[in-house]
Short mmCIF file of C-alpha atoms in Angstrom, two decimals:
data_model
loop_
_atom_site.label_atom_id
_atom_site.label_comp_id
_atom_site.label_asym_id
_atom_site.label_seq_id
_atom_site.Cartn_x
_atom_site.Cartn_y
_atom_site.Cartn_z
CA MET A 1 20.15 31.44 32.54
CA ASP A 2 22.16 30.89 35.71
CA ILE A 3 24.44 28.05 36.67
CA ASP A 4 21.76 26.61 39.02
CA PHE A 5 19.27 26.51 36.18
CA ASN A 6 21.80 24.52 34.04
CA LYS A 7 22.53 22.11 36.74
CA ASN A 8 18.78 21.54 37.40
CA GLU A 9 18.08 21.21 33.63
CA ASP A 10 20.96 18.51 33.18
CA HIS A 11 19.75 16.57 36.26
CA ASN A 12 16.01 16.57 35.29
CA LYS A 13 16.66 15.73 31.65
CA LEU A 14 18.76 12.76 32.90
CA LEU A 15 15.70 11.64 34.91
CA VAL A 16 13.59 11.95 31.82
CA SER A 17 16.19 9.93 29.75
CA GLU A 18 16.04 7.29 32.53
CA LEU A 19 12.40 7.15 32.23
CA LYS A 20 12.41 6.56 28.62
CA ASN A 21 14.94 3.83 28.89
CA ARG A 22 12.73 2.10 31.48
CA LEU A 23 9.82 2.56 29.24
CA ALA A 24 11.53 1.05 26.31
CA LYS A 25 12.46 -2.03 28.45
CA VAL A 26 8.89 -2.51 29.52
CA LYS A 27 7.63 -2.31 26.04
CA LEU A 28 9.65 -5.28 25.12
CA GLY A 29 7.43 -7.39 27.56
CA GLY A 30 8.83 -10.88 27.80
CA GLY A 31 11.65 -10.17 25.34
CA GLN A 32 12.39 -10.33 21.68
CA LYS A 33 12.39 -14.12 21.36
CA ARG A 34 8.93 -14.25 23.01
CA ILE A 35 7.67 -11.61 20.53
CA GLU A 36 9.05 -13.50 17.64
CA LYS A 37 7.36 -16.64 18.93
CA GLN A 38 4.06 -14.67 19.05
CA HIS A 39 4.51 -13.55 15.32
CA ALA A 40 5.38 -17.13 14.40
CA GLN A 41 1.99 -18.15 15.78
CA GLY A 42 0.35 -15.56 13.34
CA LYS A 43 -0.39 -13.27 16.32
CA LEU A 44 0.30 -9.68 16.90
CA THR A 45 1.73 -8.58 20.30
CA ALA A 46 -0.56 -6.77 22.88
CA ARG A 47 1.07 -3.44 21.95
CA GLU A 48 0.86 -4.06 18.16
CA ARG A 49 -2.84 -4.85 18.67
CA ILE A 50 -3.40 -1.65 20.45
CA ASN A 51 -1.58 0.49 18.16
CA TYR A 52 -3.57 -1.08 15.11
CA LEU A 53 -6.92 -0.48 17.05
CA LEU A 54 -6.36 3.09 18.18
CA ASP A 55 -6.66 6.01 15.73
CA GLU A 56 -3.33 7.13 14.29
CA LYS A 57 -2.03 10.65 15.16
CA LYS A 58 -4.35 10.97 18.09
CA PRO A 59 -2.90 11.20 21.69
CA THR A 60 -2.84 8.32 23.98
CA ILE A 61 -1.84 7.61 27.57
CA GLU A 62 -0.72 4.43 29.13
CA ILE A 63 -2.05 3.34 32.66
CA GLY A 64 0.33 1.35 34.92
CA ALA A 65 3.28 0.74 32.45
CA PHE A 66 5.57 -0.01 35.47
CA ALA A 67 3.11 -2.26 37.17
CA GLY A 68 4.98 -5.09 38.88
CA ASP A 69 8.41 -3.52 38.29
CA GLU A 70 10.99 -5.49 40.09
CA MET A 71 8.29 -7.20 42.34
CA TYR A 72 8.40 -10.79 41.04
CA GLU A 73 12.10 -11.36 40.28
CA GLU A 74 11.95 -14.80 41.97
CA HIS A 75 9.44 -15.77 39.41
CA GLY A 76 11.20 -14.35 36.49
CA GLY A 77 9.56 -10.85 36.51
CA ALA A 78 6.27 -9.70 35.04
CA PRO A 79 6.92 -6.41 33.00
CA GLY A 80 3.81 -4.31 33.00
CA GLY A 81 2.17 -6.93 35.08
CA GLY A 82 1.61 -8.91 31.89
CA VAL A 83 -1.07 -6.65 30.58
CA VAL A 84 -0.99 -3.42 28.65
CA VAL A 85 -3.74 -0.72 29.34
CA LYS A 86 -4.25 2.52 27.36
CA ILE A 87 -6.52 5.41 27.03
CA GLY A 88 -6.90 6.45 23.28
CA TYR A 89 -9.58 6.92 20.47
CA VAL A 90 -11.22 4.31 18.25
CA LYS A 91 -12.98 6.03 15.34
CA GLY A 92 -12.81 9.34 17.17
CA LYS A 93 -14.54 7.84 20.42
CA GLN A 94 -12.32 7.82 23.56
CA CYS A 95 -11.98 4.41 24.90
CA ILE A 96 -9.85 2.42 27.31
CA VAL A 97 -8.12 -0.71 26.10
CA VAL A 98 -6.94 -3.71 28.11
CA ALA A 99 -4.76 -6.24 26.41
CA ASN A 100 -3.09 -9.38 27.86
CA ASP A 101 0.66 -9.66 26.94
CA ALA A 102 1.17 -13.27 26.04
CA THR A 103 4.99 -12.79 25.86
CA VAL A 104 5.05 -12.43 29.63
CA LYS A 105 4.34 -15.86 31.28
CA ALA A 106 1.70 -16.65 28.49
CA GLY A 107 -0.47 -13.59 29.87
CA ALA A 108 -0.82 -15.26 33.19
CA TRP A 109 -2.26 -13.25 35.98
CA PHE A 110 -0.03 -12.13 38.78
CA PRO A 111 -1.58 -10.19 41.88
CA ILE A 112 -0.65 -7.00 40.29
CA THR A 113 -2.17 -8.00 37.05
CA ALA A 114 -5.51 -8.14 38.77
CA LYS A 115 -4.91 -4.90 40.38
CA LYS A 116 -4.10 -3.12 37.04
CA ASN A 117 -7.27 -4.66 35.42
CA LEU A 118 -9.40 -3.37 38.33
CA ARG A 119 -7.82 0.03 38.01
CA ALA A 120 -8.60 0.02 34.17
CA GLN A 121 -12.36 -1.02 35.12
CA GLU A 122 -12.34 1.70 37.75
CA ILE A 123 -11.39 4.27 35.18
CA SER A 124 -13.99 3.12 32.87
CA ILE A 125 -16.91 3.05 35.61
CA GLU A 126 -15.92 6.61 36.87
CA ASN A 127 -15.89 8.10 33.42
CA LYS A 128 -18.35 5.99 31.58
CA LEU A 129 -15.73 5.12 29.03
CA PRO A 130 -16.26 2.25 26.52
CA ILE A 131 -13.70 -0.50 27.38
CA ILE A 132 -12.24 -3.08 25.14
CA TYR A 133 -10.59 -6.35 26.31
CA LEU A 134 -8.04 -8.00 23.99
CA VAL A 135 -7.75 -11.40 25.70
CA ASP A 136 -4.69 -13.80 25.40
CA SER A 137 -4.09 -15.15 28.78
CA ALA A 138 -3.23 -18.58 30.35
CA GLY A 139 -5.20 -17.68 33.42
CA VAL A 140 -3.93 -17.35 36.91
CA TYR A 141 -0.34 -17.77 37.83
CA LEU A 142 -0.74 -20.79 39.93
CA PRO A 143 2.51 -20.51 42.02
CA MET A 144 0.80 -17.20 43.57
CA GLN A 145 -2.89 -18.36 43.39
CA ASP A 146 -3.39 -17.64 47.08
CA GLU A 147 -2.63 -13.81 46.47
CA ILE A 148 -4.96 -13.53 43.48
CA PHE A 149 -8.00 -15.69 43.87
CA PRO A 150 -10.46 -15.42 46.73
CA ASP A 151 -10.37 -11.75 48.12
CA LYS A 152 -12.62 -8.74 47.23
CA GLU A 153 -9.97 -6.96 45.11
CA HIS A 154 -8.69 -10.28 43.55
CA PHE A 155 -9.57 -11.77 40.15
CA GLY A 156 -13.15 -12.57 40.65
CA ARG A 157 -13.94 -8.84 41.29
CA ILE A 158 -13.27 -8.18 37.54
CA PHE A 159 -16.18 -10.29 36.44
CA ARG A 160 -18.40 -8.82 39.17
CA ASN A 161 -17.34 -5.39 37.55
CA ASN A 162 -18.43 -6.78 34.07
CA ALA A 163 -21.88 -7.23 35.30
CA VAL A 164 -22.13 -3.97 37.18
CA MET A 165 -20.71 -2.01 34.19
CA SER A 166 -23.20 -3.63 31.87
CA SER A 167 -26.10 -2.58 34.17
CA MET A 168 -24.65 1.03 33.95
CA GLY A 169 -24.71 0.95 30.33
CA ILE A 170 -21.00 1.09 29.87
CA THR A 171 -20.00 -0.39 26.46
CA GLN A 172 -17.74 -3.53 26.85
CA ILE A 173 -16.33 -5.30 23.87
CA ALA A 174 -14.04 -8.42 24.22
CA ALA A 175 -11.77 -10.14 21.44
CA VAL A 176 -10.40 -13.50 22.29
CA MET A 177 -7.08 -13.64 20.32
CA GLY A 178 -5.44 -16.46 22.10
CA SER A 179 -5.99 -18.40 25.23
CA CYS A 180 -8.99 -17.67 27.53
CA VAL A 181 -9.31 -20.31 30.22
CA ALA A 182 -10.90 -21.28 33.49
CA GLY A 183 -12.72 -18.36 35.24
CA GLY A 184 -11.09 -16.01 32.86
CA ALA A 185 -13.53 -17.42 30.34
CA TYR A 186 -16.34 -15.32 31.81
CA LEU A 187 -14.90 -12.01 30.90
CA PRO A 188 -15.53 -11.91 27.15
CA ILE A 189 -18.91 -13.56 27.51
CA MET A 190 -19.96 -10.95 30.33
CA SER A 191 -19.19 -8.27 27.74
CA ASP A 192 -21.77 -6.80 25.40
CA GLU A 193 -20.14 -8.40 22.27
CA ALA A 194 -17.52 -11.07 21.95
CA LEU A 195 -15.25 -11.95 19.00
CA ILE A 196 -12.77 -14.84 18.63
CA VAL A 197 -9.99 -15.20 16.19
CA ASP A 198 -9.92 -18.43 14.26
CA LYS A 199 -7.44 -21.04 14.96
CA THR A 200 -5.57 -18.89 17.61
CA GLY A 201 -8.37 -18.01 19.91
CA SER A 202 -9.92 -20.40 22.37
CA ILE A 203 -12.22 -20.44 25.25
CA PHE A 204 -12.95 -23.08 27.70
CA LEU A 205 -13.40 -23.69 31.48
CA ALA A 206 -10.93 -26.56 31.27
CA GLY A 207 -8.41 -27.53 28.50
CA SER A 208 -8.12 -30.92 26.75
CA TYR A 209 -5.63 -32.24 29.18
CA LEU A 210 -7.67 -31.29 32.31
CA VAL A 211 -10.70 -32.69 30.57
CA LYS A 212 -9.01 -36.05 29.98
CA ALA A 213 -7.79 -36.12 33.67
CA ALA A 214 -11.30 -35.12 35.01
CA ILE A 215 -13.77 -37.21 32.93
CA GLY A 216 -11.68 -39.22 30.72
CA GLU A 217 -12.68 -37.55 27.42
CA THR A 218 -10.14 -37.27 24.69
CA ILE A 219 -10.60 -34.03 22.69
CA ASP A 220 -8.38 -31.36 21.04
CA ASN A 221 -8.56 -27.78 22.23
CA GLU A 222 -9.83 -26.49 18.83
CA THR A 223 -12.90 -28.88 18.75
CA LEU A 224 -13.31 -28.31 22.59
CA GLY A 225 -13.45 -24.46 22.47
CA GLY A 226 -12.21 -22.94 19.18
CA ALA A 227 -13.76 -20.16 17.03
CA THR A 228 -15.87 -22.50 14.94
CA THR A 229 -17.17 -24.28 18.12
CA HIS A 230 -18.22 -21.11 19.96
CA CYS A 231 -19.51 -19.21 16.77
CA GLU A 232 -21.47 -22.19 15.21
CA VAL A 233 -22.27 -24.65 18.00
CA SER A 234 -22.35 -23.14 21.46
CA GLY A 235 -23.10 -19.52 20.52
CA VAL A 236 -20.89 -18.18 23.26
CA THR A 237 -19.20 -15.64 20.83
CA ASP A 238 -20.78 -13.35 18.38
CA TYR A 239 -18.17 -12.88 15.56
CA LYS A 240 -15.47 -14.94 14.09
CA ALA A 241 -12.41 -13.20 12.67
CA LYS A 242 -9.75 -14.76 10.33
CA ASP A 243 -6.80 -13.07 12.03
CA ASP A 244 -6.02 -10.49 14.58
CA LYS A 245 -6.53 -7.38 12.13
CA ALA A 246 -9.86 -8.65 11.04
CA ALA A 247 -10.89 -8.82 14.75
CA LEU A 248 -9.71 -5.31 15.46
CA ASP A 249 -11.32 -3.99 12.32
CA LYS A 250 -14.58 -5.48 13.46
CA ILE A 251 -14.14 -3.75 16.87
CA LYS A 252 -13.47 -0.45 15.06
CA ASN A 253 -16.92 -0.97 13.07
CA ILE A 254 -18.74 -1.46 16.32
CA ILE A 255 -17.36 1.44 18.02
CA SER A 256 -17.93 3.55 15.09
CA LYS A 257 -21.85 3.06 15.49
CA ILE A 258 -22.10 3.88 19.20
CA GLY A 259 -24.34 7.01 19.87
CA ASP A 260 -23.14 10.19 21.45
CA TYR A 261 -22.74 10.30 25.29
CA ASP A 262 -24.32 12.62 27.78
CA LYS A 263 -21.82 15.23 28.81
CA ALA A 264 -20.93 16.56 32.30
CA GLY A 265 -20.60 19.98 30.65
CA PHE A 266 -17.18 21.01 31.77
CA ASN A 267 -16.18 24.28 30.26
CA ARG A 268 -13.68 24.30 27.26
CA GLU A 269 -12.61 27.02 24.93
CA LYS A 270 -10.07 27.01 22.14
CA ALA A 271 -6.75 25.40 23.57
CA ALA A 272 -3.57 27.70 23.61
CA LYS A 273 -0.11 26.74 24.30
CA PRO A 274 1.68 28.21 27.31
CA LYS A 275 3.50 31.58 26.46
CA GLU A 276 6.35 30.48 28.53
CA LYS A 277 8.50 27.75 27.41
CA GLN A 278 7.51 24.33 28.69
CA GLU A 279 11.08 23.02 28.48
CA GLU A 280 12.16 25.53 31.14
CA ILE A 281 10.46 23.26 33.75
CA TYR A 282 13.62 21.22 33.72
CA GLY A 283 15.68 24.16 34.81
CA ILE A 284 13.20 25.57 37.46
CA LEU A 285 12.65 22.29 39.18
CA PRO A 286 15.60 21.98 41.70
CA LYS A 287 17.78 18.95 41.69
CA SER A 288 17.40 18.51 45.46
CA ARG A 289 13.90 17.93 47.01
CA ALA A 290 15.02 20.02 49.90
CA GLU A 291 15.71 23.25 47.63
CA GLN A 292 12.96 25.91 47.18
CA TYR A 293 11.48 27.31 43.92
CA ASP A 294 8.54 29.16 42.77
CA MET A 295 5.62 26.93 41.89
CA ARG A 296 4.04 29.79 39.99
CA GLU A 297 6.79 29.37 37.54
CA ILE A 298 6.02 25.69 36.92
CA ILE A 299 2.23 26.60 36.57
CA LYS A 300 2.89 29.16 33.96
CA ARG A 301 4.65 26.46 31.84
CA LEU A 302 1.60 24.16 32.20
CA VAL A 303 -1.30 26.35 31.74
CA ASP A 304 -2.93 28.03 28.39
CA ASN A 305 -1.27 31.38 27.56
CA SER A 306 0.66 30.96 30.98
CA GLU A 307 -2.49 32.70 32.58
CA PHE A 308 -3.18 31.92 36.21
CA ASP A 309 -6.10 33.81 37.93
CA GLU A 310 -4.81 33.43 41.53
CA TYR A 311 -7.43 33.15 44.50
CA LYS A 312 -6.53 34.68 47.82
CA GLU A 313 -2.98 35.36 46.55
CA GLY A 314 -1.78 37.00 49.74
CA TYR A 315 -3.31 34.62 52.21
CA GLY A 316 -2.15 31.18 53.05
CA GLN A 317 0.68 31.49 50.89
CA THR A 318 2.20 27.97 51.26
CA ILE A 319 -0.54 26.70 48.98
CA LEU A 320 -1.41 28.34 45.60
CA THR A 321 -5.00 28.27 44.46
CA GLY A 322 -6.47 29.66 41.21
CA TYR A 323 -8.24 29.20 37.93
CA ALA A 324 -6.63 28.52 34.71
CA ARG A 325 -7.12 26.47 31.30
CA ILE A 326 -5.32 23.47 30.38
CA ASP A 327 -5.74 22.59 26.49
CA GLY A 328 -8.81 24.89 26.51
CA TRP A 329 -10.33 23.13 29.58
CA ALA A 330 -11.15 25.33 32.61
CA VAL A 331 -9.46 23.97 35.84
CA GLY A 332 -9.03 24.95 39.51
CA ILE A 333 -5.36 24.30 40.48
CA VAL A 334 -4.31 23.63 44.16
CA ALA A 335 -0.66 23.50 44.36
CA ASN A 336 2.00 23.57 46.99
CA GLN A 337 4.16 26.69 46.96
CA ARG A 338 7.86 25.77 47.63
CA THR A 339 9.39 29.27 48.45
CA LEU A 340 9.79 30.70 51.98
CA VAL A 341 7.13 33.29 52.30
CA LYS A 342 6.50 36.01 54.73
CA THR A 343 3.06 36.58 56.14
CA THR A 344 1.69 40.14 56.41
CA LYS A 345 2.01 41.73 59.91
CA SER A 346 -1.34 42.90 61.52
CA LYS A 347 -2.29 44.28 64.96
CA THR A 348 -3.28 40.84 66.06
CA LYS A 349 -0.72 38.80 64.20
CA PRO A 350 2.94 39.55 63.78
CA SER A 351 4.68 38.73 60.61
CA GLU A 352 6.39 35.33 60.41
CA MET A 353 8.24 33.14 57.90
CA GLN A 354 6.51 30.12 56.59
CA PHE A 355 8.39 27.10 55.17
CA GLY A 356 7.58 26.27 51.55
CA GLY A 357 5.97 22.89 50.89
CA VAL A 358 4.48 22.95 54.25
CA ILE A 359 0.76 23.21 54.98
CA TYR A 360 -0.23 25.70 57.61
CA SER A 361 -3.69 26.33 59.14
CA ASP A 362 -4.33 29.39 56.78
CA SER A 363 -3.19 27.48 53.69
CA ALA A 364 -5.70 24.58 54.61
CA ASP A 365 -8.47 26.97 55.18
CA LYS A 366 -7.87 28.70 51.71
CA ALA A 367 -7.68 25.49 49.87
CA THR A 368 -10.85 24.23 51.61
CA ARG A 369 -12.73 27.23 50.44
CA PHE A 370 -11.34 26.98 46.82
CA ILE A 371 -12.27 23.48 46.50
CA ALA A 372 -15.74 24.16 47.52
CA ASN A 373 -15.85 27.15 45.03
CA CYS A 374 -14.68 24.82 42.22
CA ASN A 375 -17.51 22.16 43.12
CA GLN A 376 -20.03 25.17 43.13
CA LYS A 377 -18.95 26.17 39.65
CA LYS A 378 -18.41 22.62 38.20
CA ILE A 379 -14.70 23.16 37.58
CA PRO A 380 -12.21 20.03 37.63
CA LEU A 381 -9.55 20.35 40.12
CA VAL A 382 -5.81 19.75 39.57
CA PHE A 383 -3.59 19.14 42.32
CA LEU A 384 0.25 19.77 41.93
CA GLN A 385 1.94 18.00 44.73
CA ASP A 386 5.33 19.12 46.38
CA VAL A 387 4.43 18.74 49.89
CA THR A 388 6.41 17.82 53.12
CA GLY A 389 3.34 17.68 55.44
CA PHE A 390 1.28 19.82 57.80
CA MET A 391 3.09 22.32 60.04
CA VAL A 392 3.92 20.82 63.69
CA GLY A 393 4.89 22.29 67.02
CA SER A 394 2.90 24.00 69.96
CA LYS A 395 1.94 27.16 67.98
CA SER A 396 0.46 25.02 65.14
CA GLU A 397 -1.24 22.70 67.51
CA HIS A 398 -2.69 25.40 69.55
CA GLY A 399 -3.87 27.06 66.54
CA GLY A 400 -5.92 24.32 65.36
CA ILE A 401 -3.81 22.70 62.57
CA ILE A 402 -5.41 19.35 62.95
CA LYS A 403 -8.89 20.89 62.68
CA ASP A 404 -7.99 23.04 59.58
CA GLY A 405 -6.19 20.02 57.94
CA ALA A 406 -9.24 18.08 58.54
CA LYS A 407 -11.35 20.62 56.82
CA MET A 408 -9.11 20.31 53.77
CA VAL A 409 -9.19 16.51 53.75
CA ASN A 410 -12.96 16.61 54.03
CA ALA A 411 -13.22 19.07 51.01
CA VAL A 412 -11.07 16.69 48.95
CA SER A 413 -12.86 13.52 50.05
CA ASN A 414 -16.28 14.97 49.27
CA SER A 415 -15.41 16.71 46.06
CA VAL A 416 -17.85 15.81 43.29
CA VAL A 417 -15.85 17.34 40.25
CA PRO A 418 -13.24 15.28 38.80
CA LYS A 419 -9.80 15.62 40.42
CA PHE A 420 -6.34 14.96 38.91
CA THR A 421 -3.15 14.74 40.83
CA ILE A 422 0.32 15.47 39.55
CA VAL A 423 3.22 14.61 42.07
CA ILE A 424 5.88 16.80 41.01
CA GLY A 425 8.23 16.39 44.01
CA ASN A 426 7.69 15.57 47.69
CA SER A 427 4.60 13.55 48.62
CA TYR A 428 5.04 13.03 52.41
CA GLY A 429 2.67 12.00 55.19
CA ALA A 430 -0.77 13.59 55.68
CA GLY A 431 0.19 16.17 52.96
CA ASN A 432 -0.20 13.38 50.37
CA TYR A 433 -3.78 12.90 51.59
CA ALA A 434 -4.75 16.53 51.77
CA MET A 435 -3.34 17.03 48.20
CA CYS A 436 -5.57 14.16 46.70
CA GLY A 437 -3.16 11.09 46.86
CA LYS A 438 -4.36 7.83 45.49
CA ALA A 439 -6.66 7.18 48.51
CA TYR A 440 -8.67 10.28 47.59
CA ASP A 441 -10.03 9.20 44.23
CA PRO A 442 -8.29 11.19 41.59
CA ARG A 443 -9.49 10.27 38.25
CA LEU A 444 -5.75 10.10 37.16
CA ILE A 445 -2.50 10.21 39.33
CA ALA A 446 0.76 10.64 37.76
CA ALA A 447 4.25 11.35 38.94
CA TRP A 448 7.13 13.16 37.39
CA PRO A 449 10.63 11.31 37.63
CA SER A 450 11.42 13.77 40.45
CA ALA A 451 8.70 12.50 42.68
CA GLU A 452 9.17 10.97 46.17
CA LEU A 453 6.17 9.32 47.83
CA ALA A 454 6.51 8.23 51.62
CA VAL A 455 5.59 8.97 55.09
CA MET A 456 8.70 11.24 55.45
CA SER A 457 11.85 12.17 53.66
CA GLY A 458 14.63 9.50 53.33
CA ASN A 459 16.82 11.49 55.80
CA SER A 460 14.26 11.93 58.54
CA ALA A 461 13.04 8.36 58.19
CA ALA A 462 16.60 7.05 58.33
CA LYS A 463 17.38 8.95 61.40
CA VAL A 464 14.30 7.73 63.10
CA LEU A 465 15.00 4.14 62.20
CA LEU A 466 18.67 4.44 63.00
CA GLN A 467 17.70 5.48 66.64
CA ILE A 468 15.45 2.35 66.96
CA GLU A 469 18.16 0.05 65.42
CA THR A 470 21.03 1.42 67.69
CA ALA A 471 18.91 1.29 70.79
CA SER A 472 18.05 -2.45 69.99
CA LEU A 473 21.71 -3.22 69.45
CA LYS A 474 22.74 -1.56 72.68
CA LYS A 475 20.23 -3.46 74.60
CA LYS A 476 21.93 -6.68 73.34
CA GLY A 477 25.24 -5.30 74.60
CA GLU A 478 26.80 -4.41 71.26
CA THR A 479 29.12 -1.52 70.93
CA ILE A 480 28.08 1.23 68.57
CA THR A 481 31.06 2.90 67.02
CA PRO A 482 30.51 6.05 64.71
CA GLU A 483 31.72 3.75 61.85
CA VAL A 484 28.94 1.08 62.75
CA GLU A 485 26.45 3.87 63.13
CA LYS A 486 27.24 5.25 59.67
CA GLU A 487 27.23 1.94 58.09
CA LEU A 488 23.79 1.41 59.65
CA TYR A 489 22.42 4.69 58.56
CA ASP A 490 23.79 4.29 54.95
CA LYS A 491 21.96 0.75 54.80
CA ILE A 492 18.71 2.12 56.18
CA LYS A 493 18.68 5.08 53.95
CA ALA A 494 19.49 3.12 50.77
CA ARG A 495 16.55 0.91 51.56
CA TYR A 496 14.17 3.76 52.37
CA ASP A 497 15.40 5.72 49.22
CA LYS A 498 14.37 2.73 46.96
CA GLN A 499 11.01 2.75 48.56
CA ILE A 500 10.32 6.50 47.99
CA SER A 501 11.13 6.25 44.30
CA PRO A 502 8.32 7.12 41.84
CA TYR A 503 9.02 3.75 40.12
CA TYR A 504 8.44 1.93 43.43
CA ALA A 505 5.05 3.57 43.68
CA ALA A 506 4.21 2.98 40.00
CA ALA A 507 5.00 -0.72 40.22
CA ARG A 508 2.39 -0.96 43.02
CA ILE A 509 -0.16 1.19 41.15
CA TRP A 510 -0.09 3.83 43.86
CA THR A 511 0.09 6.30 40.65
CA ASP A 512 -1.02 5.51 37.22
CA ALA A 513 2.42 6.39 35.62
CA VAL A 514 5.66 8.11 35.78
CA ILE A 515 5.51 10.82 33.04
CA ASP A 516 7.80 13.36 31.25
CA PRO A 517 6.72 16.77 32.76
CA LEU A 518 6.09 17.86 29.21
CA ASP A 519 3.24 15.46 28.82
CA THR A 520 1.37 16.74 31.96
CA ARG A 521 -0.98 18.70 29.83
CA LYS A 522 -1.90 15.72 27.70
CA TRP A 523 -2.66 13.82 30.73
CA ILE A 524 -4.90 16.33 32.31
CA SER A 525 -6.53 17.19 28.99
CA MET A 526 -7.34 13.61 28.00
CA GLY A 527 -8.44 13.01 31.60
CA ILE A 528 -11.08 15.83 31.70
CA GLU A 529 -12.28 14.58 28.29
CA ALA A 530 -12.87 11.33 29.80
CA ALA A 531 -14.54 12.75 32.78
CA ASN A 532 -16.73 14.75 30.66
CA HIS A 533 -18.58 11.45 29.79
CA ALA A 534 -19.82 11.19 33.20
CA PRO A 535 -22.41 13.84 34.46
CA ILE A 536 -22.12 14.67 38.20
CA GLN A 537 -24.96 12.86 39.93
CA LYS A 538 -24.78 14.21 43.51
CA PRO A 539 -24.34 17.80 45.18
CA PHE A 540 -21.17 18.78 46.97
CA ASN A 541 -21.82 18.44 50.65
CA LEU A 542 -18.92 18.79 53.25
CA GLY A 543 -20.81 16.93 55.90
CA VAL A 544 -19.99 17.68 59.60
CA ILE A 545 -16.80 19.93 59.98
CA GLN A 546 -15.43 22.01 62.81
CA VAL A 547 -15.24 25.60 61.82
#
């Protein structure tokens, strides 16, 4: 190993260490004192409930762990958005579980909480996955009600989705394990089956204090909407459980009896580990996002037997396309190549150097064709992003880069096979779109700690913004010394660098997670297994494109 490998390895391992430390903090939710308070009430925490429910020794992935990260500091913060979402297995059946975290503002709903719940439902809908809601929430966080209540993608959309999912035949089970108030009371009752925990669970449109204020009736919460009331009087809930574990055991029994699902039929053989050491990814991936490396070496450490059958290897070399297997599943890989490549000289086209990470016309053309092939063969697509954008300049414009880029975006948009995106490094500008960014409906999208998502790099953006800022100050008659200019640049760069962080993106659910590179195979494998629940319903059609 050379010294650069060792430096890269140290840097990337530090990034992974930071990731693990951040995750450990998120897992504490509202903090140890609130966890102890939950236990004192005879309740498990959201994470303890999920851990008890899901099968031991089976893989899990967490969606949106960093949701709300550093977003609501003026309100005391909302770790994880106050809700925990995991994909795992219950009695061997893959499910998605949504659990309110009552240690975070009593499980109240922030704007990001609604977005995270909607993302969980979206995953359930796209993949026809059973969904389990573990309810323990005080309802909408009132100081921010204007950002969560009335719009299309706000709180009410969740109940609309409950109804639509039911009509689609997607299993929904809810357990009320704490508070379930106001509009939130509709979620468990719009599920297929609803459970409630005795003495700790309650459901009502208005609590006892509001009832007293509204109509003058004096009543306690347990009589108003406790387990006995809803299981024996109103008939709102279907099962009464003595405690959290009993409720979770009942869910396990219900799930165990669900029939098999219609499969999409994606090809899978016996899984094999990569022949190349996966841990070497840390040394291959450069410390600087501007440095070059061979993406093939990353791919070899992600795919079964390190076998990658490359498609059009010598053409459009700044994008790699080819077939492989990940945990036995057949996949088509579209990846940005980060090395400087030399095109082959011909009579009509002189040889030239192409910059790694940039999409050229020939690369876009190749990727479009490959995506169409994968749709024809019913092979899921995996996008490995480290892209700075499309090539600019007169030569590219005259060569039709916009047209070729549009063809690639069209193919990604209309793809009917499931798509999975891993942001390895740069994800800038239209490159993010063409390589299946969040707007293009990847079934799952995860970022490595080395990822950067933005319109352009920090350096480029800071220089552009600095020019605008200095021009504005000069118009006001202010003198801009080199020292002032540097101070301005550093300030702008620091602000922009924070915004391109993978954690900034994950906080806003622009990605589903920040993951250790060594977990990439698990994410893709579980994602394809989930997608296999949903047979493809329509043919691949590119629509109108310029050829």
